[in-house]
Short mmCIF file of C-alpha atoms and ligand atoms in Angstrom, two decimals:
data_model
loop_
_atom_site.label_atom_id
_atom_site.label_comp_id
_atom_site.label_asym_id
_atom_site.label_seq_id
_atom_site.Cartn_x
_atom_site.Cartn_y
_atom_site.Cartn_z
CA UNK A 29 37.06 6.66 -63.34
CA UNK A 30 39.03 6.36 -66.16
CA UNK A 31 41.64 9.71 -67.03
CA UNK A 32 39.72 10.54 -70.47
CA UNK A 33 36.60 11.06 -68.97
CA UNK A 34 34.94 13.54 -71.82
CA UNK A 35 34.56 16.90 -70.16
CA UNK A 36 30.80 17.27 -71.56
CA UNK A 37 30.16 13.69 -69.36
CA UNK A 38 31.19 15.50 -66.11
CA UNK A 39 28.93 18.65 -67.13
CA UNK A 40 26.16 16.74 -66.99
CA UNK A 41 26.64 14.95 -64.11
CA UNK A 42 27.52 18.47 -62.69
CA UNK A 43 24.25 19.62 -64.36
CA UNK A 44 21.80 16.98 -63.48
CA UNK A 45 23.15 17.21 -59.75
CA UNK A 46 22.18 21.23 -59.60
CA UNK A 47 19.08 20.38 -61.43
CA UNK A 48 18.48 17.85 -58.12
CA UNK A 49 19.53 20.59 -55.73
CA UNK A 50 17.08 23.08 -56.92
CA UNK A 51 14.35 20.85 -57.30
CA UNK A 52 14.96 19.38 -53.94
CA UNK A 53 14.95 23.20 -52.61
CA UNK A 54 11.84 24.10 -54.71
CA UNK A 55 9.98 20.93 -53.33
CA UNK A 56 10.49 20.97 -49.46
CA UNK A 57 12.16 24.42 -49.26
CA UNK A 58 12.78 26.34 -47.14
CA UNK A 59 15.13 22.73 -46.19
CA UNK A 60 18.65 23.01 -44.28
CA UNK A 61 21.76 22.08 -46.34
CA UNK A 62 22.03 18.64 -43.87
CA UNK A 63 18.10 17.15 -45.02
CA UNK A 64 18.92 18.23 -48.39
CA UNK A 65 22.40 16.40 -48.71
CA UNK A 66 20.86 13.16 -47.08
CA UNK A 67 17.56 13.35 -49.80
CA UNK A 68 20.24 14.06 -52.95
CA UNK A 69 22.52 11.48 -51.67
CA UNK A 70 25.10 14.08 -51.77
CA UNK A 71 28.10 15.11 -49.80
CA UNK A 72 28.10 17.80 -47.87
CA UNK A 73 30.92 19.68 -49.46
CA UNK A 74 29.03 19.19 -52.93
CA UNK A 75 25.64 20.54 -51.69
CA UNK A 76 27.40 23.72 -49.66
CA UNK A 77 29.53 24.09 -53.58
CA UNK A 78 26.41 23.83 -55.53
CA UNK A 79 24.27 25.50 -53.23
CA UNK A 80 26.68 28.71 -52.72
CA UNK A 81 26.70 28.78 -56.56
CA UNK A 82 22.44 29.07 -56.67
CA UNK A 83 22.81 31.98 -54.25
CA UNK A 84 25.20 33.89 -55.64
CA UNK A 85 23.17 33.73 -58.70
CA UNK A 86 20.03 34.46 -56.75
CA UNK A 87 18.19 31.88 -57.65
CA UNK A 88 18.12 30.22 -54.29
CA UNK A 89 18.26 32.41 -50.92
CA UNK A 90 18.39 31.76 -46.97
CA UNK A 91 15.56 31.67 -44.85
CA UNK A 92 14.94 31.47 -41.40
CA UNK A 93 12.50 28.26 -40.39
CA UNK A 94 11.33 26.47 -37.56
CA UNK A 95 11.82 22.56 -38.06
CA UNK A 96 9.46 20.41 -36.84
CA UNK A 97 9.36 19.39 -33.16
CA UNK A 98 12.05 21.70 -32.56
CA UNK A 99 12.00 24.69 -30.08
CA UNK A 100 13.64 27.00 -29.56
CA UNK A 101 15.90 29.15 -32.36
CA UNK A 102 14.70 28.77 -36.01
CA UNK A 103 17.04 27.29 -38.52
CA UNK A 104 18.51 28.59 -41.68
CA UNK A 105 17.49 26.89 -44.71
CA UNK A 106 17.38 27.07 -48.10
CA UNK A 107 14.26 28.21 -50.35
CA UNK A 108 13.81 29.23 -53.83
CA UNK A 109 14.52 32.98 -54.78
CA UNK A 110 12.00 33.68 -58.05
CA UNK A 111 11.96 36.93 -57.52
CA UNK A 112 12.35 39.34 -60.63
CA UNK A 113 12.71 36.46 -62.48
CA UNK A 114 9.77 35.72 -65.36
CA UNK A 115 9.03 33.86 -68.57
CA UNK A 116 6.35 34.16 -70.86
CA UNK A 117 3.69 31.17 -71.26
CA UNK A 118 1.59 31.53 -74.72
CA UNK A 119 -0.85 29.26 -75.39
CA UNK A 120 -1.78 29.10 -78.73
CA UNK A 121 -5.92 27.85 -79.23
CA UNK A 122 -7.96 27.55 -82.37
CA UNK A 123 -8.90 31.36 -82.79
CA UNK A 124 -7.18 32.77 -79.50
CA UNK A 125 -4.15 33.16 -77.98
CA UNK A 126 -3.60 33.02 -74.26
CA UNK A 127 -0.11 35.32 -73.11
CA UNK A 128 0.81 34.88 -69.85
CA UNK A 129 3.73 36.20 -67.31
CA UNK A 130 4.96 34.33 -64.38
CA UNK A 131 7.82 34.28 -62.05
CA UNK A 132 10.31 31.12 -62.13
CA UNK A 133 8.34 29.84 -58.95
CA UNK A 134 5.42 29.59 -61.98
CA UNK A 135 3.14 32.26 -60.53
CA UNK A 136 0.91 34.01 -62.44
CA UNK A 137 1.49 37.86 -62.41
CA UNK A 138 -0.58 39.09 -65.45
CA UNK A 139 -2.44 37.01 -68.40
CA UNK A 140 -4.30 38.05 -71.02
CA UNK A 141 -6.54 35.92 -73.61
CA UNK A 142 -6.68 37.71 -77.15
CA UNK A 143 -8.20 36.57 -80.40
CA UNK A 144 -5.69 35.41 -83.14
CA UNK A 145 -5.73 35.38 -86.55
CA UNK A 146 -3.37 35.00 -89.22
CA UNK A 147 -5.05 37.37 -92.16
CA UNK A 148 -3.57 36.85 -95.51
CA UNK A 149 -0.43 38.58 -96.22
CA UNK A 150 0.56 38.36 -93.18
CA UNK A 151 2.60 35.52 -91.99
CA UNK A 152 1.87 33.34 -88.80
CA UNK A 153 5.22 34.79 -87.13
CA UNK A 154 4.46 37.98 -87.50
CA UNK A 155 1.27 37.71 -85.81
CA UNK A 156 2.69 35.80 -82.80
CA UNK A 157 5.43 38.29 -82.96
CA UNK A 158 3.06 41.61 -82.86
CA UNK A 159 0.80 39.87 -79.83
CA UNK A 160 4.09 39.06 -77.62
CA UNK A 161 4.95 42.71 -78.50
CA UNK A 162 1.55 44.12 -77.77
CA UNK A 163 1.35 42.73 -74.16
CA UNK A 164 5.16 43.58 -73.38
CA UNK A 165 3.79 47.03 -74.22
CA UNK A 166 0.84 47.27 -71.93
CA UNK A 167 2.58 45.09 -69.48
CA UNK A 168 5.64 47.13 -69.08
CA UNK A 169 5.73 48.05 -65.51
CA UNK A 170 5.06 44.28 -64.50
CA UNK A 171 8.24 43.60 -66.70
CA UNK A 172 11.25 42.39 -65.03
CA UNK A 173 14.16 39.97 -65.70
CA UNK A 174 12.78 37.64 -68.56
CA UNK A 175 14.72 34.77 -68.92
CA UNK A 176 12.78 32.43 -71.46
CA UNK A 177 9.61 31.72 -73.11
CA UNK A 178 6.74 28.60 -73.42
CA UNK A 179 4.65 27.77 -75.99
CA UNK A 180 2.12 25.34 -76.47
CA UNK A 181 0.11 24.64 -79.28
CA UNK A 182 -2.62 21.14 -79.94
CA UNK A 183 -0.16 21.00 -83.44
CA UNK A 184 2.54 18.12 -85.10
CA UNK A 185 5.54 20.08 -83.13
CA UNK A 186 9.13 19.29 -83.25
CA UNK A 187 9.72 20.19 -79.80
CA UNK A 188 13.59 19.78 -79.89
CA UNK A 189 13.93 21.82 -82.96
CA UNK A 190 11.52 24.25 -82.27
CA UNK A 191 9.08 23.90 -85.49
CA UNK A 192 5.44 23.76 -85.82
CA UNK A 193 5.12 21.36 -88.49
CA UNK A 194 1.09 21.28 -88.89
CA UNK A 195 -2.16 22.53 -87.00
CA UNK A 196 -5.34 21.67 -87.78
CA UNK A 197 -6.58 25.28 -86.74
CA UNK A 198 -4.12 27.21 -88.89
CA UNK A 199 -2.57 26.99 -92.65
CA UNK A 200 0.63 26.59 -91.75
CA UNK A 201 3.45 24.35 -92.26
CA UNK A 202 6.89 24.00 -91.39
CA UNK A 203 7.36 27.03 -88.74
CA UNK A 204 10.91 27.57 -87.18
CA UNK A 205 8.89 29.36 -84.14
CA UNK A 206 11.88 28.49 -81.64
CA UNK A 207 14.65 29.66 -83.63
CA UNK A 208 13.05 32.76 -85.12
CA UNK A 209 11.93 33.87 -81.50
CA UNK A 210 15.87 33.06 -80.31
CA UNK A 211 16.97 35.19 -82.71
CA UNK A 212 14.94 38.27 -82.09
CA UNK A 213 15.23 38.10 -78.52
CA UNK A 214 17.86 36.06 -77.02
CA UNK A 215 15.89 33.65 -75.07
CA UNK A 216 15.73 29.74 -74.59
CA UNK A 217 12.59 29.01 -76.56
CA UNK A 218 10.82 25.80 -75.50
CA UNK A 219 7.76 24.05 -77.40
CA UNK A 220 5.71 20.93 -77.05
CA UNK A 221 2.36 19.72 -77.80
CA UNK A 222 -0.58 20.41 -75.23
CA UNK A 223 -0.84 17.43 -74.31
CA UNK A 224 2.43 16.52 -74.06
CA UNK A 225 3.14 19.44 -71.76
CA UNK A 226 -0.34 18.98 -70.07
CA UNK A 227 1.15 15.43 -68.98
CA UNK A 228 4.27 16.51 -68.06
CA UNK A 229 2.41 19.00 -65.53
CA UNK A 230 0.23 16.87 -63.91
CA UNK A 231 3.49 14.97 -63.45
CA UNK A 232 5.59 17.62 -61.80
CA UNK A 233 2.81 19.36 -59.93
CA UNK A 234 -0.58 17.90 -60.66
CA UNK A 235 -2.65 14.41 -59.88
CA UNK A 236 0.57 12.55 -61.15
CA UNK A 237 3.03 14.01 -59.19
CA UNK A 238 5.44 10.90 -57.73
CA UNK A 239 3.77 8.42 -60.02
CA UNK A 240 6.38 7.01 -62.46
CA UNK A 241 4.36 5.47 -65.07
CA UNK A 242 1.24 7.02 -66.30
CA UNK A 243 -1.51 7.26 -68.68
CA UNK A 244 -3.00 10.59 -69.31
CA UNK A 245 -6.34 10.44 -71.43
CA UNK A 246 -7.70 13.97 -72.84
CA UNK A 247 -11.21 13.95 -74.09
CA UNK A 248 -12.40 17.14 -75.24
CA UNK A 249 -13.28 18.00 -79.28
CA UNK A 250 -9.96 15.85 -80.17
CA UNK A 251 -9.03 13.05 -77.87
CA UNK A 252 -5.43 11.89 -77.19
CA UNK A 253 -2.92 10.62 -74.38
CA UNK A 254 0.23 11.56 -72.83
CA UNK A 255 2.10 8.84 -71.30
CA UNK A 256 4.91 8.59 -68.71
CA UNK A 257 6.85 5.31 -68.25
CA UNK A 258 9.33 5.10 -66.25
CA UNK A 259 9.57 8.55 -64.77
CA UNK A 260 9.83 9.35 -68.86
CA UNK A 261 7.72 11.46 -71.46
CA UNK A 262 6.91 9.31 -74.06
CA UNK A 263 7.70 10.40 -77.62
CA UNK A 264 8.43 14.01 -75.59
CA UNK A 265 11.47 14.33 -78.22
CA UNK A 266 10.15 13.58 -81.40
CA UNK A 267 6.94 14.52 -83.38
CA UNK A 268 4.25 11.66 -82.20
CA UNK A 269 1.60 12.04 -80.01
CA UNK A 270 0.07 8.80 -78.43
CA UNK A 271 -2.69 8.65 -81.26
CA UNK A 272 -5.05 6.64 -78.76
CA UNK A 273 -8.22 8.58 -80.30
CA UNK A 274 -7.51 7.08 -83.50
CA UNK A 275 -7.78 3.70 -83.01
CA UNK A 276 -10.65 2.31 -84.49
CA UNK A 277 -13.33 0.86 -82.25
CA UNK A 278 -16.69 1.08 -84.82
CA UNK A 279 -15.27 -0.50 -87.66
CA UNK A 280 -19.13 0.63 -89.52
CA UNK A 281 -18.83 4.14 -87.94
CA UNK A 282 -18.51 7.42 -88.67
CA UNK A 283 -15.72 8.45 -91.04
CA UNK A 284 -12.87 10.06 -89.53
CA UNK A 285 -10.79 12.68 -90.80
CA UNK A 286 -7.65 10.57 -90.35
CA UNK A 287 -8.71 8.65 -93.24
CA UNK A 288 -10.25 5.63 -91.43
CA UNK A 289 -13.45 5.18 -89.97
CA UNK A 290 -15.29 4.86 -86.42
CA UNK A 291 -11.79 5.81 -84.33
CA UNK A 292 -12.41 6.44 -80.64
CA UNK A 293 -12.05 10.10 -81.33
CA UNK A 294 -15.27 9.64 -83.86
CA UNK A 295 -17.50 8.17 -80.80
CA UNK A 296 -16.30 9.77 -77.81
CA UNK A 297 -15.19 13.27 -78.35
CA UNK A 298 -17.42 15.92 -77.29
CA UNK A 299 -18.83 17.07 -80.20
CA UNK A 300 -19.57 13.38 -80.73
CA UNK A 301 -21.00 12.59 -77.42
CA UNK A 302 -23.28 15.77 -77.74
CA UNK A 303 -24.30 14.49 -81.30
CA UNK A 304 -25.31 11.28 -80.27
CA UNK A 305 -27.29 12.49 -77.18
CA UNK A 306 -29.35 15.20 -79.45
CA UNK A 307 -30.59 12.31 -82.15
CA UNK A 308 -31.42 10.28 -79.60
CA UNK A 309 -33.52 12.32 -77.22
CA UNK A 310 -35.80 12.94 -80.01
CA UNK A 311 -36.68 9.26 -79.85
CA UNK A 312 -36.92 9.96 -75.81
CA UNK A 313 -39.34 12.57 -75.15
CA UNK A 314 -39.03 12.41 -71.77
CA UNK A 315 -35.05 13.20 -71.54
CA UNK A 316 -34.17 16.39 -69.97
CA UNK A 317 -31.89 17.14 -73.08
CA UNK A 318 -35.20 18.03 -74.56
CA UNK A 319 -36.58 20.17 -72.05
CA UNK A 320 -33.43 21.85 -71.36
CA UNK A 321 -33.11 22.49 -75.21
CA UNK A 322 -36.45 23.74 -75.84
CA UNK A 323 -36.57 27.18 -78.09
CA UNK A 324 -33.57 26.08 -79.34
CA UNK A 325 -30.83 26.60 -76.71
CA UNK A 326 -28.13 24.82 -77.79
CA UNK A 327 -26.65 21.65 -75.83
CA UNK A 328 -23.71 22.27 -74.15
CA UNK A 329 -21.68 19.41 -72.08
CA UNK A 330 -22.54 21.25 -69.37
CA UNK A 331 -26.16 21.16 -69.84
CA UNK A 332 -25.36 17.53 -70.62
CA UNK A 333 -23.62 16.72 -66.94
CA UNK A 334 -26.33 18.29 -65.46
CA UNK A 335 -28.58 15.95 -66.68
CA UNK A 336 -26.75 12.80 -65.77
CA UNK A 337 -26.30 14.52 -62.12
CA UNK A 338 -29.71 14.81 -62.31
CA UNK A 339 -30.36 11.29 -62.68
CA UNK A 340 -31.53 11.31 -66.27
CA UNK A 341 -31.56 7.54 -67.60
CA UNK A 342 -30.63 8.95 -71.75
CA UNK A 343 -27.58 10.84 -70.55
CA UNK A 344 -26.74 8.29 -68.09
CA UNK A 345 -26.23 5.30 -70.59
CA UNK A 346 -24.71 7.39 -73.17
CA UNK A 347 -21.99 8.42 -71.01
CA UNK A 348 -21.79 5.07 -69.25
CA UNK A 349 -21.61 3.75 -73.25
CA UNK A 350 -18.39 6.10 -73.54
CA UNK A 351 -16.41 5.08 -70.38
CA UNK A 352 -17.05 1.67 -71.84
CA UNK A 353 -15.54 2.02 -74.80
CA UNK A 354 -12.64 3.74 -73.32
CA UNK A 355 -11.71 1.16 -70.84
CA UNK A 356 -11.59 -1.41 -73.76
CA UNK A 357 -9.13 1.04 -75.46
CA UNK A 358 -7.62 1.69 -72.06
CA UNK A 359 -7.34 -2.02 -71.12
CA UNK A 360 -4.62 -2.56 -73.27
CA UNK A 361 -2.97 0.18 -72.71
CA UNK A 362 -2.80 -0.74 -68.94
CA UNK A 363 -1.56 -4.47 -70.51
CA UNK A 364 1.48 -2.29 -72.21
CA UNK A 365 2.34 0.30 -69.68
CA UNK A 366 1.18 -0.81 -66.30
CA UNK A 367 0.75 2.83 -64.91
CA UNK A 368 0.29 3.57 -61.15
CA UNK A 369 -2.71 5.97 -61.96
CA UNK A 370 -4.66 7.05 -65.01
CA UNK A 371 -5.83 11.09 -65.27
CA UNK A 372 -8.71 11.60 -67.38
CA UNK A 373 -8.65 15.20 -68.59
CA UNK A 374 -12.20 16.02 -69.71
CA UNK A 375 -15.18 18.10 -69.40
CA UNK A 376 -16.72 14.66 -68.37
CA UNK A 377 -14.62 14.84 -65.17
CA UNK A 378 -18.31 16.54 -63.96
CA UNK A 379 -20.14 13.03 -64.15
CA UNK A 380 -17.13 11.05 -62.86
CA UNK A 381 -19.52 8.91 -60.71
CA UNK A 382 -20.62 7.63 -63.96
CA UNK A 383 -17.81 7.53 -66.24
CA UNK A 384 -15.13 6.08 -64.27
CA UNK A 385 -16.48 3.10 -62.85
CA UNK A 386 -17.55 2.10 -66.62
CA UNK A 387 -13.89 2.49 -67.64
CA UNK A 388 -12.68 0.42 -64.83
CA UNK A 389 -14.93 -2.43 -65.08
CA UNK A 390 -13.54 -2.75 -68.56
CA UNK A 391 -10.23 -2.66 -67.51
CA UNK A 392 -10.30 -5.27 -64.34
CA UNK A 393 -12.22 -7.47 -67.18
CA UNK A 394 -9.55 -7.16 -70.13
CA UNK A 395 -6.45 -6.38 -68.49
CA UNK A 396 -3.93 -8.39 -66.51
CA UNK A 397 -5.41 -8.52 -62.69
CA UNK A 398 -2.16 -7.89 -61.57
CA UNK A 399 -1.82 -4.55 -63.61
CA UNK A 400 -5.36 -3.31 -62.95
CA UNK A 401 -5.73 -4.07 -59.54
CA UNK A 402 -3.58 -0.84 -58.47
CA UNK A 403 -4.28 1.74 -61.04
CA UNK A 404 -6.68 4.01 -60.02
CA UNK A 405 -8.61 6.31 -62.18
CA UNK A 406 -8.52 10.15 -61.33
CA UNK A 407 -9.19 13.83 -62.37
CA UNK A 408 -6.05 15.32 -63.67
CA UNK A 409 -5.45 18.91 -61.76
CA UNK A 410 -5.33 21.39 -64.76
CA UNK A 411 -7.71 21.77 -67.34
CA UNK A 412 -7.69 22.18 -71.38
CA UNK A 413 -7.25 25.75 -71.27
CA UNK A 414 -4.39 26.01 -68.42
CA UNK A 415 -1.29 27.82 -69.44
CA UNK A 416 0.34 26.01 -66.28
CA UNK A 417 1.40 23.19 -68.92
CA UNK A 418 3.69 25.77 -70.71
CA UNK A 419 5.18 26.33 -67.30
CA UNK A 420 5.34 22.83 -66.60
CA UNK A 421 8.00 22.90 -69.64
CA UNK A 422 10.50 25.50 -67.68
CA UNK A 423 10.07 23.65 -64.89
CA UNK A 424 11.27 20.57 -66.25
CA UNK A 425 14.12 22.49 -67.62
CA UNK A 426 14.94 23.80 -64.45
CA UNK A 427 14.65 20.60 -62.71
CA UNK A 428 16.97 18.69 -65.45
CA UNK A 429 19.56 21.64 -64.61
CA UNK A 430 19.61 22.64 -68.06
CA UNK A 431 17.92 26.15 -67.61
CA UNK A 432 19.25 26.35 -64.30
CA UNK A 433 23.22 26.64 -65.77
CA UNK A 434 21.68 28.88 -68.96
CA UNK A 435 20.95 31.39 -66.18
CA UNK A 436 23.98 31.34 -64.09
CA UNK A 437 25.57 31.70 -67.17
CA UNK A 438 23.56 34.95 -67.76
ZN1 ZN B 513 -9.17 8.81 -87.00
#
């Protein structure tokens, strides 16, 4: 090592190695300083250094455990201490906003989903600003240490610099949300897209967990990917989404509000799906979406499962029809990316039996055999309305180290 190592190079060696540590401790704790030095591939001196520095800040604390195949008197390991230690989640959703507490180990203590508005003269900070205050207020006693906060918002988002640049939901544009809620109280702020954040937490803790490259496909009312290559978010530090649902694959179809017409997102989405399956069972009088519509009950995608779990031949093709046209999207995506497992996040996850075999027949047909011989196609663990994702994101940050030396800084 040369003498002019830059100081900031050895801080984040010493920070990605704590980061390790506590991860390692969070994972398999409670875990005796020897197992943990051999699975960091660190010495011993460094894991008793970095490991007396995580307890005197109480973030990590001794316990007493019995390792395996061992009699006799229990060990002394090392587990996580998350105790008094929070951070608020906030989800923001078209027309609500979910506020949640947890505890560093990502617990949930106390969550609350509120309607949201912005009404005019009032500006979209303020709001967010009045709910967080609100539920500190009737959450007081709950209240302890709080040492950062999570949002996530289906938005264009400059996660590094904290601004919301667009939603679809709300008139807004351009909003410093990270630095304005620094400012007014202190904390690390971190933001990221749903999606992006839903991806990173099937990663950490979900479906995904140990898989280094993956392809996360949401299909709800908007559908989009998250994708991990490499043990990497894609795009997780700039504003793009993977913008799989626009990609056209009608090119006579429905006009999108991208601009183009018949993108995936025009065919498959929810709404979509639920369109197509209405003007079509009037030409099939005989499909249960009729008799479960009748006096005008509206048709839900739940009514909609039902009826292919029930075996009804309408429903059946149409959603067979959409895990078609996703594995010929999701083919070449395989081609570029060559994940170990694809999540499908969707209401759709209910007729599975029917939608996933359609989207991997299209991919062992279009994609390299090689590459889609060992993905496998499953559920992801959280759903669309999970504030877990925002959790996900102080996880990470724990986990790179870079939260971790925020807080022993105090
Ligand atoms: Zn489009």
């Amino acid at each position: 090592m040369s003498v002019d190592v830059q100081p900031s190079h050895i801080d984040q060696i010493k920070q990605a190695n704590i980061g390790l540590v506590y991860r390692l401790i969070d994972q398999y704790g409670p875990i005796s300083r020897i197992a943990l030095s051999k699975k960091a591939q660190l010495a011993p001196a460094s894991i008793t250094k970095i490991t007396r520095e995580l307890i005197d800040a109480h973030l990590v604390k001794e316990a007493e455990f019995h390792e395996p195949g061992f009699r006799g008197r229990p060990a002394i390991g090392l587990k996580v201490d998350s105790e008094g230690w929070q951070f608020l989640c906030i989800r923001i959703n078209k027309a609500s906003i979910v506020v949640g507490l947890r505890d560093l180990s990502s617990n949930l203590l106390v969550e609350e989903e509120l309607p949201f508005s912005v009404l005019q003269n009032q500006s979209f900070l303020d709001c967010i600003v009045d709910e967080i205050d609100n539920f500190f207020f009737r959450h007081q006693s709950a209240l302890e240490r709080l040492t950062a906060i999570s949002i996530i918002i289906n938005a264009i988002v400059d996660p590094i610099n904290g601004i919301i640049h667009s939603s679809p939901y709300y008139d807004i544009q351009d909003i410093p949300i990270g630095a304005f809620l620094h400012q007014r109280t202190g904390l690390p702020i971190f933001l990221q897209h749903g999606i992006t954040a839903w991806t990173i937490a099937e990663s950490l803790c979900g479906t995904g967990k140990n898989y280094q490259n993956l392809i996360q496909l949401v299909i709800d009312d908007n559908v989009g990917a998250g994708i991990i290559t490499a043990g990497q978010m894609l795009h997780a530090g700039n504003h793009s989404v993977v913008e799989i649902g626009h990609t056209q694959i009608e090119p006579d179809g429905e006009l999108c509000y991208c601009g183009n017409r018949g993108c995936l997102e025009t065919v498959i989405s929810i709404k979509n799906i639920l369109q197509k399956a209405r003007s079509l069972a009037t030409q099939h009088p005989y499909s249960l979406v009729n008799t479960m519509t009748i006096d005008n009950v509206p048709l839900t995608i739940d009514l909609l499962c039902q009826a292919a779990i029930e075996g009804d031949p309408l429903v059946t093709d149409i959603i067979h029809d959409a895990g078609e046209q996703i594995g010929r999207i999701m083919a070449i995506m395989v081609n570029i990316f060559n994940p170990g497992r694809i999540l499908i996040g969707s209401p759709l996850n209910n007729v599975k039996h029917i939608l996933y075999p359609a989207i991997q027949q299209q991919i062992s047909q279009r994609s390299l055999p090689g590459y889609s011989q060992q993905v496998d196609i499953v559920a992801t663990q959280f759903d669309n309305t999970d504030t877990f994702p925002a959790a996900a994101l102080i996880k990470q940050s724990l986990y790179s180290g870079e939260l971790l030396i925020a807080l022993m800084q105090g």
